[in-house]
Structure formats: C-alpha cells, structure tokens
mmCIF file of C-alpha atoms in Angstrom:
data_model
loop_
_atom_site.group_PDB
_atom_site.id
_atom_site.type_symbol
_atom_site.label_atom_id
_atom_site.label_comp_id
_atom_site.label_asym_id
_atom_site.label_seq_id
_atom_site.Cartn_x
_atom_site.Cartn_y
_atom_site.Cartn_z
ATOM 1 C CA MET A 1 -2.912 -56.324 21.860
ATOM 2 C CA LEU A 2 -1.674 -59.724 23.031
ATOM 3 C CA GLY A 3 -1.542 -58.714 26.645
ATOM 4 C CA THR A 4 0.367 -55.473 26.126
ATOM 5 C CA TYR A 5 -0.337 -52.411 28.177
ATOM 6 C CA SER A 6 -0.640 -48.641 28.027
ATOM 7 C CA SER A 7 2.562 -46.690 27.338
ATOM 8 C CA LEU A 8 1.702 -44.553 30.358
ATOM 9 C CA ASN A 9 2.145 -47.556 32.623
ATOM 10 C CA THR A 10 5.833 -48.227 33.283
ATOM 11 C CA ASN A 11 5.304 -50.760 36.053
ATOM 12 C CA PRO A 12 2.824 -53.233 34.565
ATOM 13 C CA THR A 13 4.151 -56.649 35.533
ATOM 14 C CA SER A 14 6.368 -58.524 37.939
ATOM 15 C CA LEU A 15 9.270 -57.343 35.787
ATOM 16 C CA GLY A 16 8.663 -53.869 37.198
ATOM 17 C CA TYR A 17 10.418 -50.937 35.593
ATOM 18 C CA ALA A 18 12.440 -53.253 33.372
ATOM 19 C CA GLY A 19 9.617 -52.893 30.866
ATOM 20 C CA GLN A 20 10.135 -49.196 30.074
ATOM 21 C CA GLY A 21 10.484 -48.451 26.370
ATOM 22 C CA MET A 22 9.472 -50.520 23.349
ATOM 23 C CA ILE A 23 12.534 -52.794 23.301
ATOM 24 C CA GLY A 24 12.298 -53.426 27.026
ATOM 25 C CA ARG A 25 8.628 -54.289 26.755
ATOM 26 C CA VAL A 26 9.208 -56.653 23.841
ATOM 27 C CA LEU A 27 11.910 -58.412 25.863
ATOM 28 C CA ASP A 28 9.540 -58.482 28.852
ATOM 29 C CA PHE A 29 6.933 -60.166 26.656
ATOM 30 C CA PHE A 30 9.347 -62.862 25.511
ATOM 31 C CA THR A 31 10.675 -63.455 29.019
ATOM 32 C CA TYR A 32 7.475 -65.224 30.045
ATOM 33 C CA PHE A 33 7.381 -69.024 29.938
ATOM 34 C CA THR A 34 3.750 -68.760 28.824
ATOM 35 C CA ILE A 35 4.784 -67.035 25.606
ATOM 36 C CA TRP A 36 7.491 -69.582 24.863
ATOM 37 C CA SER A 37 5.096 -72.489 25.390
ATOM 38 C CA ASN A 38 2.319 -70.986 23.238
ATOM 39 C CA ILE A 39 4.717 -70.125 20.408
ATOM 40 C CA LEU A 40 6.268 -73.598 20.506
ATOM 41 C CA VAL A 41 2.829 -75.223 20.353
ATOM 42 C CA ALA A 42 1.927 -73.075 17.332
ATOM 43 C CA ILE A 43 5.159 -74.002 15.536
ATOM 44 C CA VAL A 44 4.816 -77.733 16.219
ATOM 45 C CA MET A 45 1.147 -77.829 15.221
ATOM 46 C CA ALA A 46 1.921 -75.970 11.991
ATOM 47 C CA MET A 47 4.738 -78.398 11.182
ATOM 48 C CA LEU A 48 2.480 -81.401 11.807
ATOM 49 C CA PHE A 49 -0.287 -79.840 9.712
ATOM 50 C CA VAL A 50 2.079 -79.327 6.779
ATOM 51 C CA ARG A 51 3.592 -82.804 7.108
ATOM 52 C CA PRO A 52 1.723 -85.171 9.452
ATOM 53 C CA ASP A 53 4.271 -87.957 8.904
ATOM 54 C CA ARG A 54 7.155 -85.788 10.111
ATOM 55 C CA ASP A 55 9.359 -87.904 12.373
ATOM 56 C CA SER A 56 12.884 -87.477 13.705
ATOM 57 C CA PHE A 57 14.555 -87.629 17.093
ATOM 58 C CA TRP A 58 14.655 -83.867 17.518
ATOM 59 C CA PHE A 59 11.137 -83.303 16.253
ATOM 60 C CA ARG A 60 9.883 -85.898 18.724
ATOM 61 C CA ALA A 61 11.734 -84.045 21.473
ATOM 62 C CA VAL A 62 10.326 -80.673 20.410
ATOM 63 C CA ARG A 63 6.819 -82.143 20.144
ATOM 64 C CA LEU A 64 7.044 -83.473 23.699
ATOM 65 C CA SER A 65 8.598 -80.207 24.862
ATOM 66 C CA ALA A 66 5.653 -78.253 23.437
ATOM 67 C CA LEU A 67 3.138 -80.561 25.109
ATOM 68 C CA LEU A 68 5.005 -80.524 28.406
ATOM 69 C CA MET A 69 5.531 -76.760 28.478
ATOM 70 C CA ILE A 70 1.944 -75.860 27.622
ATOM 71 C CA VAL A 71 0.500 -78.302 30.176
ATOM 72 C CA VAL A 72 2.881 -76.994 32.862
ATOM 73 C CA THR A 73 1.846 -73.458 31.875
ATOM 74 C CA GLY A 74 -1.817 -74.295 32.357
ATOM 75 C CA ILE A 75 -1.343 -76.142 35.633
ATOM 76 C CA ILE A 76 0.990 -73.649 37.322
ATOM 77 C CA TYR A 77 -0.969 -70.602 36.209
ATOM 78 C CA ASN A 78 -4.377 -71.897 37.238
ATOM 79 C CA ALA A 79 -3.169 -73.556 40.445
ATOM 80 C CA ILE A 80 -0.785 -70.856 41.689
ATOM 81 C CA LEU A 81 -0.718 -67.625 39.697
ATOM 82 C CA ALA A 82 -4.335 -67.027 38.652
ATOM 83 C CA ALA A 83 -5.483 -65.884 42.093
ATOM 84 C CA SER A 84 -3.094 -62.926 42.069
ATOM 85 C CA ALA A 85 -3.420 -62.042 38.368
ATOM 86 C CA GLN A 86 -4.541 -58.484 37.635
ATOM 87 C CA LEU A 87 -5.918 -58.489 34.099
ATOM 88 C CA GLN A 88 -6.790 -55.373 32.136
ATOM 89 C CA GLY A 89 -8.470 -54.860 28.766
ATOM 90 C CA LEU A 90 -7.585 -57.445 26.140
ATOM 91 C CA GLU A 91 -5.479 -59.315 28.682
ATOM 92 C CA VAL A 92 -8.721 -60.972 29.797
ATOM 93 C CA ILE A 93 -9.075 -62.530 26.339
ATOM 94 C CA THR A 94 -5.409 -63.316 25.695
ATOM 95 C CA ASN A 95 -5.127 -64.828 29.165
ATOM 96 C CA LEU A 96 -8.057 -67.138 28.417
ATOM 97 C CA PHE A 97 -6.345 -68.415 25.277
ATOM 98 C CA GLN A 98 -2.782 -68.596 26.600
ATOM 99 C CA HIS A 99 -3.421 -70.138 30.009
ATOM 100 C CA ILE A 100 -6.653 -72.111 29.623
ATOM 101 C CA LEU A 101 -7.838 -72.892 26.090
ATOM 102 C CA THR A 102 -4.464 -73.590 24.458
ATOM 103 C CA PRO A 103 -3.282 -75.974 27.221
ATOM 104 C CA ILE A 104 -6.608 -77.852 27.162
ATOM 105 C CA VAL A 105 -6.829 -78.053 23.358
ATOM 106 C CA SER A 106 -3.161 -79.066 23.035
ATOM 107 C CA LEU A 107 -3.630 -81.913 25.493
ATOM 108 C CA LEU A 108 -6.846 -83.055 23.797
ATOM 109 C CA VAL A 109 -5.211 -82.993 20.345
ATOM 110 C CA TRP A 110 -2.364 -85.149 21.630
ATOM 111 C CA LEU A 111 -4.780 -87.568 23.323
ATOM 112 C CA VAL A 112 -6.902 -87.943 20.181
ATOM 113 C CA ALA A 113 -4.361 -87.650 17.366
ATOM 114 C CA GLY A 114 -0.971 -88.380 18.913
ATOM 115 C CA PRO A 115 1.534 -88.984 17.411
ATOM 116 C CA ARG A 116 1.859 -92.264 19.320
ATOM 117 C CA GLY A 117 4.897 -94.251 20.375
ATOM 118 C CA TRP A 118 7.284 -91.303 20.506
ATOM 119 C CA PHE A 119 8.441 -91.707 24.096
ATOM 120 C CA SER A 120 11.849 -92.777 25.380
ATOM 121 C CA TRP A 121 14.153 -91.552 28.122
ATOM 122 C CA ARG A 122 16.361 -89.856 25.525
ATOM 123 C CA ILE A 123 13.351 -88.015 24.096
ATOM 124 C CA ILE A 124 12.211 -86.969 27.574
ATOM 125 C CA LEU A 125 15.637 -85.609 28.525
ATOM 126 C CA ALA A 126 15.980 -83.813 25.185
ATOM 127 C CA SER A 127 12.537 -82.261 25.655
ATOM 128 C CA LEU A 128 13.877 -80.394 28.694
ATOM 129 C CA ILE A 129 16.403 -78.425 26.622
ATOM 130 C CA ILE A 130 14.012 -75.639 25.573
ATOM 131 C CA PRO A 131 12.651 -75.068 29.112
ATOM 132 C CA ILE A 132 16.245 -74.961 30.379
ATOM 133 C CA VAL A 133 17.146 -72.399 27.695
ATOM 134 C CA TRP A 134 14.186 -70.276 28.841
ATOM 135 C CA LEU A 135 15.333 -70.544 32.461
ATOM 136 C CA VAL A 136 18.900 -69.513 31.631
ATOM 137 C CA PHE A 137 17.601 -66.581 29.567
ATOM 138 C CA ALA A 138 15.266 -65.432 32.364
ATOM 139 C CA LEU A 139 17.990 -65.693 35.011
ATOM 140 C CA ILE A 140 20.649 -63.928 32.931
ATOM 141 C CA ARG A 141 18.302 -61.109 31.962
ATOM 142 C CA GLY A 142 17.090 -60.875 35.538
ATOM 143 C CA ALA A 143 20.659 -60.549 36.778
ATOM 144 C CA PHE A 144 21.114 -57.508 34.529
ATOM 145 C CA ILE A 145 17.790 -55.746 35.174
ATOM 146 C CA GLY A 146 17.147 -56.932 38.730
ATOM 147 C CA ALA A 147 13.660 -58.235 37.920
ATOM 148 C CA TYR A 148 12.199 -61.632 37.081
ATOM 149 C CA PRO A 149 9.004 -62.798 35.326
ATOM 150 C CA TYR A 150 7.844 -65.107 38.140
ATOM 151 C CA GLY A 151 8.287 -65.227 41.887
ATOM 152 C CA PHE A 152 9.670 -68.758 41.852
ATOM 153 C CA VAL A 153 12.694 -67.584 39.811
ATOM 154 C CA ASP A 154 13.103 -64.245 41.597
ATOM 155 C CA VAL A 155 16.755 -64.462 42.612
ATOM 156 C CA ALA A 156 16.791 -60.823 43.742
ATOM 157 C CA THR A 157 14.198 -61.560 46.427
ATOM 158 C CA TYR A 158 14.782 -65.190 47.386
ATOM 159 C CA GLY A 159 18.367 -65.955 46.379
ATOM 160 C CA TYR A 160 19.791 -68.690 44.172
ATOM 161 C CA ALA A 161 19.386 -71.473 46.743
ATOM 162 C CA THR A 162 15.616 -71.023 46.941
ATOM 163 C CA VAL A 163 15.226 -70.473 43.209
ATOM 164 C CA LEU A 164 17.239 -73.583 42.340
ATOM 165 C CA THR A 165 15.160 -75.566 44.841
ATOM 166 C CA ASN A 166 12.006 -74.283 43.151
ATOM 167 C CA VAL A 167 13.394 -75.164 39.732
ATOM 168 C CA ALA A 168 14.374 -78.654 40.914
ATOM 169 C CA GLY A 169 10.826 -79.183 42.142
ATOM 170 C CA ILE A 170 9.407 -78.095 38.798
ATOM 171 C CA VAL A 171 11.820 -80.386 36.935
ATOM 172 C CA VAL A 172 10.686 -83.330 39.058
ATOM 173 C CA PHE A 173 7.071 -82.343 38.383
ATOM 174 C CA ALA A 174 7.830 -82.171 34.644
ATOM 175 C CA LEU A 175 9.431 -85.623 34.690
ATOM 176 C CA VAL A 176 6.392 -87.014 36.506
ATOM 177 C CA LEU A 177 4.158 -85.470 33.833
ATOM 178 C CA CYS A 178 6.297 -87.064 31.119
ATOM 179 C CA MET A 179 5.927 -90.444 32.796
ATOM 180 C CA ILE A 180 2.161 -89.926 32.960
ATOM 181 C CA PHE A 181 2.105 -88.986 29.256
ATOM 182 C CA TRP A 182 4.217 -92.054 28.477
ATOM 183 C CA GLY A 183 1.839 -94.289 30.410
ATOM 184 C CA ILE A 184 -1.217 -92.804 28.703
ATOM 185 C CA ASP A 185 0.456 -93.192 25.310
ATOM 186 C CA TRP A 186 1.233 -96.855 26.046
ATOM 187 C CA LEU A 187 -2.336 -97.476 27.198
ATOM 188 C CA ILE A 188 -3.862 -95.842 24.113
ATOM 189 C CA ARG A 189 -1.607 -97.856 21.797
ATOM 190 C CA ARG A 190 -2.465 -101.066 23.644
ATOM 191 C CA VAL A 191 -6.214 -100.422 23.459
ATOM 192 C CA THR A 192 -5.986 -99.380 19.801
ATOM 193 C CA SER A 193 -3.947 -102.431 18.803
ATOM 194 C CA GLY A 194 -6.391 -104.663 20.686
ATOM 195 C CA LYS A 195 -9.339 -103.214 18.788
ATOM 196 C CA ARG A 196 -7.525 -103.671 15.478
ATOM 197 C CA ALA A 197 -6.725 -107.294 16.312
ATOM 198 C CA THR A 198 -10.376 -107.929 17.207
ATOM 199 C CA ALA A 199 -11.612 -106.262 14.025
ATOM 200 C CA SER A 200 -9.285 -108.319 11.810
ATOM 201 C CA ALA A 201 -10.114 -111.606 13.534
#
C-alpha cells in the first residue's frame, strides 16, 4: 500500500539498498519530499476544517509552507521526474494522488477559499523552515547510508558543490512561486473588495 513494494525487492528506489528491512523502508518512505508535502497538506487542511478562523504567525507560515511544498512537488515531479518513473502495482494510484491530484486540488482550494491576506516577507521566510528541515534530514541520512531520494541532492554522485547549487536554484524558484502567490492573493482581494464596494453602493 501507499507506494510500498514487495519484500523480495531490496533495490526498489533511488535509495538503493538502504531500504532493506522494515525500519529502513519506513525511513526511505519518509525521506521523500513528496511524502512530507502531502502529510503537511493533510495536517493543515484538517486544522482549517476544525477551526476555519485559525490564525497565528506560525500557522500562516505552515499554511504557506504546505501550499509551496505541494506545488513544488507537482511541478518538479511532472516536469522532471515523471519521465523516468517506474511505477508498479498500487504505485500507479498513489502516484496519481500524491503528484497530480493533491497538488492541483490544494492550489484550487487556496485560490477559491484562501485564507487571504496572509503574506509577508517574514511569513515567506518562515515557510522555508520545513523544507530546509527535510533537506538537512535527507542529506544527513544520505551521508550515513550513501544514498539519496533524488538525483538533485545526490551528494555521493555529484558532490556538495553541485547539490548546493541545485538547492539554491530550487530556493530561488520557491521564492518566485511565493511572490506569484502573493500577487495572486493581492489581486483576488482587490477584485473581491471592489465587488463588495459595488454591491454596497
């Protein structure tokens, strides 16, 4: 289930033989950025469902982090990784949800329901904390097992200079996405406030 694989297969992913044994495979599973982003989206959506008026600095940051991470997941997977993906069994279904449907639905929910007006430079910078934690975790674990979840963080093959360059590029891309989200949020609020002013006139 959930993209797992036969116990007879000890070399199922880019993590290679690091995935042998139950504990190793569980750690493999939680080494993927995709899993982090999907779990974070689920947590944030559940929190908003329970209390839609929830609002604090850190919740705003986590909300943006969830949106940013899941959109980056969808874009990078479909633009770069999908062509080389080798899916088996239920992975076909879980892949559809994790890399396509969840990113699209998450973006649509934010566009339609918001919350609005939650952007600031402090929020944007704070939203990068969780992705950075994932990166540190992936690099530290990779240093111990000699395997990495994605080629662009594969220090064993490409070295730290290349990996850090790749990461810097992704950070810039993430900041650009945040600016786009901020601009869209501003535009939606402007249009909405204009309609309200017209309706009350």
